[in-house]
PDB file of C-alpha atoms in Angstrom:
ATOM      1  CA  MET A 852      52.151 106.249 128.440  1.00  0.00           C
ATOM      2  CA  LYS A 853      52.132 108.609 131.405  1.00  0.00           C
ATOM      3  CA  LEU A 854      54.934 110.541 133.050  1.00  0.00           C
ATOM      4  CA  TYR A 855      54.819 112.378 136.347  1.00  0.00           C
ATOM      5  CA  ALA A 856      56.982 115.452 136.710  1.00  0.00           C
ATOM      6  CA  LYS A 857      57.674 118.282 139.111  1.00  0.00           C
ATOM      7  CA  THR A 858      58.204 120.806 136.327  1.00  0.00           C
ATOM      8  CA  ILE A 859      57.685 120.871 132.567  1.00  0.00           C
ATOM      9  CA  PRO A 860      58.457 123.414 129.853  1.00  0.00           C
ATOM     10  CA  GLN A 861      55.733 125.927 129.016  1.00  0.00           C
ATOM     11  CA  THR A 862      55.300 124.446 125.530  1.00  0.00           C
ATOM     12  CA  LEU A 863      54.988 120.685 125.114  1.00  0.00           C
ATOM     13  CA  PRO A 864      55.528 118.728 121.901  1.00  0.00           C
ATOM     14  CA  ALA A 865      52.412 117.781 119.890  1.00  0.00           C
ATOM     15  CA  TRP A 866      52.585 114.226 121.272  1.00  0.00           C
ATOM     16  CA  ALA A 867      52.489 115.303 124.958  1.00  0.00           C
ATOM     17  CA  THR A 868      49.482 116.600 126.881  1.00  0.00           C
ATOM     18  CA  THR A 869      49.156 117.805 130.462  1.00  0.00           C
ATOM     19  CA  VAL A 870      46.453 115.697 132.133  1.00  0.00           C
ATOM     20  CA  THR A 871      46.500 117.057 135.678  1.00  0.00           C
ATOM     21  CA  LYS A 872      48.513 119.693 137.432  1.00  0.00           C
ATOM     22  CA  SER A 873      48.808 120.260 141.163  1.00  0.00           C
ATOM     23  CA  ALA A 874      51.255 122.195 143.281  1.00  0.00           C
ATOM     24  CA  ASP A 875      53.743 119.325 143.438  1.00  0.00           C
ATOM     25  CA  LEU A 876      52.858 116.918 140.611  1.00  0.00           C
ATOM     26  CA  ILE A 877      52.145 117.213 136.896  1.00  0.00           C
ATOM     27  CA  GLU A 878      50.732 114.232 135.001  1.00  0.00           C
ATOM     28  CA  ILE A 879      51.669 114.135 131.304  1.00  0.00           C
ATOM     29  CA  GLU A 880      50.104 111.780 128.770  1.00  0.00           C
ATOM     30  CA  ILE A 881      52.497 110.752 125.989  1.00  0.00           C
ATOM     31  CA  ASN A 882      51.167 109.523 122.634  1.00  0.00           C
ATOM     32  CA  ASP A 883      53.876 106.915 122.155  1.00  0.00           C
ATOM     33  CA  GLU A 884      52.517 106.054 118.688  1.00  0.00           C
ATOM     34  CA  HIS A 885      53.252 109.565 117.356  1.00  0.00           C
ATOM     35  CA  PRO A 886      55.998 109.518 114.671  1.00  0.00           C
ATOM     36  CA  ASP A 887      57.866 112.459 116.250  1.00  0.00           C
ATOM     37  CA  PHE A 888      57.985 110.656 119.579  1.00  0.00           C
ATOM     38  CA  GLN A 889      59.186 107.472 117.870  1.00  0.00           C
ATOM     39  CA  SER A 890      61.955 109.481 116.161  1.00  0.00           C
ATOM     40  CA  LEU A 891      63.045 110.898 119.503  1.00  0.00           C
ATOM     41  CA  LEU A 892      63.182 107.412 120.996  1.00  0.00           C
ATOM     42  CA  GLU A 893      65.316 106.186 118.091  1.00  0.00           C
ATOM     43  CA  GLU A 894      67.646 109.151 118.557  1.00  0.00           C
ATOM     44  CA  LEU A 895      68.056 108.486 122.295  1.00  0.00           C
ATOM     45  CA  GLU A 896      68.298 104.713 121.959  1.00  0.00           C
ATOM     46  CA  THR A 897      71.351 103.309 123.687  1.00  0.00           C
ATOM     47  CA  GLU A 898      72.663 100.064 125.115  1.00  0.00           C
ATOM     48  CA  ILE A 899      71.435 100.247 128.689  1.00  0.00           C
ATOM     49  CA  GLU A 900      73.281  97.090 129.669  1.00  0.00           C
ATOM     50  CA  PRO A 901      74.967  94.430 127.547  1.00  0.00           C
ATOM     51  CA  GLY A 902      72.384  93.111 125.121  1.00  0.00           C
ATOM     52  CA  THR A 903      69.616  95.488 126.218  1.00  0.00           C
ATOM     53  CA  ILE A 904      68.771  98.414 123.955  1.00  0.00           C
ATOM     54  CA  GLY A 905      66.384 101.098 125.166  1.00  0.00           C
ATOM     55  CA  VAL A 906      65.918 104.663 126.302  1.00  0.00           C
ATOM     56  CA  LYS A 907      66.617 105.783 129.841  1.00  0.00           C
ATOM     57  CA  ALA A 908      63.679 107.728 131.293  1.00  0.00           C
ATOM     58  CA  GLU A 909      66.106 110.214 132.825  1.00  0.00           C
ATOM     59  CA  GLU A 910      67.608 111.007 129.402  1.00  0.00           C
ATOM     60  CA  LEU A 911      64.182 111.310 127.764  1.00  0.00           C
ATOM     61  CA  CYS A 912      62.914 113.654 130.457  1.00  0.00           C
ATOM     62  CA  SER A 913      66.103 115.684 130.394  1.00  0.00           C
ATOM     63  CA  ARG A 914      65.731 116.182 126.631  1.00  0.00           C
ATOM     64  CA  LEU A 915      62.102 117.241 127.107  1.00  0.00           C
ATOM     65  CA  GLY A 916      62.893 119.610 129.977  1.00  0.00           C
ATOM     66  CA  PHE A 917      60.890 117.574 132.497  1.00  0.00           C
ATOM     67  CA  ASP A 918      61.992 117.346 136.098  1.00  0.00           C
ATOM     68  CA  LEU A 919      60.897 113.845 137.080  1.00  0.00           C
ATOM     69  CA  SER A 920      58.850 113.526 140.195  1.00  0.00           C
ATOM     70  CA  ASN A 921      59.537 110.876 142.756  1.00  0.00           C
ATOM     71  CA  PRO A 922      56.560 111.265 145.093  1.00  0.00           C
ATOM     72  CA  ASN A 923      57.098 110.094 148.630  1.00  0.00           C
ATOM     73  CA  LEU A 924      55.301 107.003 149.836  1.00  0.00           C
ATOM     74  CA  TYR A 925      52.780 109.009 151.877  1.00  0.00           C
ATOM     75  CA  GLN A 926      51.677 110.861 148.727  1.00  0.00           C
ATOM     76  CA  LEU A 927      51.333 107.608 146.819  1.00  0.00           C
ATOM     77  CA  LEU A 928      49.288 106.047 149.618  1.00  0.00           C
ATOM     78  CA  GLU A 929      46.989 109.060 149.700  1.00  0.00           C
ATOM     79  CA  GLN A 930      46.504 108.876 145.923  1.00  0.00           C
ATOM     80  CA  ALA A 931      45.864 105.132 146.110  1.00  0.00           C
ATOM     81  CA  GLN A 932      43.261 105.554 148.856  1.00  0.00           C
ATOM     82  CA  THR A 933      41.526 108.233 146.789  1.00  0.00           C
ATOM     83  CA  LEU A 934      41.500 106.018 143.689  1.00  0.00           C
ATOM     84  CA  ILE A 935      40.168 103.038 145.631  1.00  0.00           C
ATOM     85  CA  SER A 936      37.372 105.194 147.043  1.00  0.00           C
ATOM     86  CA  LEU A 937      36.488 106.349 143.529  1.00  0.00           C
ATOM     87  CA  ILE A 938      36.428 102.758 142.307  1.00  0.00           C
ATOM     88  CA  ALA A 939      34.198 101.682 145.189  1.00  0.00           C
ATOM     89  CA  THR A 940      31.593 104.303 144.312  1.00  0.00           C
ATOM     90  CA  HIS A 941      31.878 104.050 140.523  1.00  0.00           C
ATOM     91  CA  PRO A 942      28.583 103.025 138.855  1.00  0.00           C
ATOM     92  CA  ASP A 943      30.275 100.334 136.738  1.00  0.00           C
ATOM     93  CA  TYR A 944      31.805  98.741 139.835  1.00  0.00           C
ATOM     94  CA  ARG A 945      28.482  98.945 141.681  1.00  0.00           C
ATOM     95  CA  GLN A 946      26.794  97.281 138.704  1.00  0.00           C
ATOM     96  CA  LEU A 947      29.311  94.436 138.766  1.00  0.00           C
ATOM     97  CA  LEU A 948      28.550  93.871 142.445  1.00  0.00           C
ATOM     98  CA  ASP A 949      24.811  93.924 141.744  1.00  0.00           C
ATOM     99  CA  GLU A 950      25.359  91.290 139.033  1.00  0.00           C
ATOM    100  CA  GLY A 951      27.079  88.971 141.511  1.00  0.00           C
ATOM    101  CA  TYR A 952      30.755  89.933 141.261  1.00  0.00           C
ATOM    102  CA  GLN A 953      32.410  88.384 144.338  1.00  0.00           C
ATOM    103  CA  PRO A 954      36.210  88.660 144.272  1.00  0.00           C
ATOM    104  CA  ASP A 955      38.331  86.772 146.812  1.00  0.00           C
ATOM    105  CA  LEU A 956      39.630  90.144 147.966  1.00  0.00           C
ATOM    106  CA  ASN A 957      37.521  93.278 147.810  1.00  0.00           C
ATOM    107  CA  ILE A 958      37.865  97.052 147.925  1.00  0.00           C
ATOM    108  CA  ALA A 959      37.759  97.062 151.724  1.00  0.00           C
ATOM    109  CA  ASP A 960      40.675  94.596 151.783  1.00  0.00           C
ATOM    110  CA  ALA A 961      42.712  96.938 149.579  1.00  0.00           C
ATOM    111  CA  GLN A 962      41.866  99.915 151.787  1.00  0.00           C
ATOM    112  CA  THR A 963      42.842  97.938 154.882  1.00  0.00           C
ATOM    113  CA  ALA A 964      46.171  96.899 153.360  1.00  0.00           C
ATOM    114  CA  LEU A 965      46.989 100.535 152.576  1.00  0.00           C
ATOM    115  CA  THR A 966      45.947 101.616 156.072  1.00  0.00           C
ATOM    116  CA  TYR A 967      48.247  98.998 157.619  1.00  0.00           C
ATOM    117  CA  LEU A 968      51.095 100.267 155.450  1.00  0.00           C
ATOM    118  CA  GLU A 969      50.408 103.841 156.589  1.00  0.00           C
ATOM    119  CA  TRP A 970      50.412 102.710 160.227  1.00  0.00           C
ATOM    120  CA  ASP A 971      53.735 100.923 159.802  1.00  0.00           C
ATOM    121  CA  LEU A 972      55.238 103.980 158.147  1.00  0.00           C
ATOM    122  CA  GLU A 973      54.037 106.171 161.007  1.00  0.00           C
ATOM    123  CA  ARG A 974      55.332 103.720 163.617  1.00  0.00           C
ATOM    124  CA  ASN A 975      58.751 103.596 161.929  1.00  0.00           C
ATOM    125  CA  ARG A 976      58.881 107.370 161.696  1.00  0.00           C
ATOM    126  CA  GLU A 977      58.189 107.970 165.390  1.00  0.00           C
ATOM    127  CA  PRO A 978      61.295 108.194 167.571  1.00  0.00           C
ATOM    128  CA  SER A 979      61.615 105.346 170.045  1.00  0.00           C
ATOM    129  CA  ALA A 980      60.681 106.335 173.581  1.00  0.00           C
TER     130      ALA A 980
END
């Protein structure tokens, strides 16, 4: 399981590892099979709504000292475009194409869809003339 946070404590539990860290986003990998993590979940378990038992992410992160990140849509689009570009140039993906992989929609379609979304966001952000 992964969590994305703005800030984290200096020392993480044994079941949490920092994967990437940038100026505004920290990616944390959680070993959700670890017994200590399972104990924490049991401790925080609550009835979220009638008949539904679980742990609220906000409560878990608060206990851990994480400040959850809620990246804006522009950041997410940028990350998605970067990931799609990495997929398009990945040797395993290239090999699949060489072996005849022909999806109904391709990487270029995904990039185009994200570009259209960016354009609509920009258009909606511009003040009307």
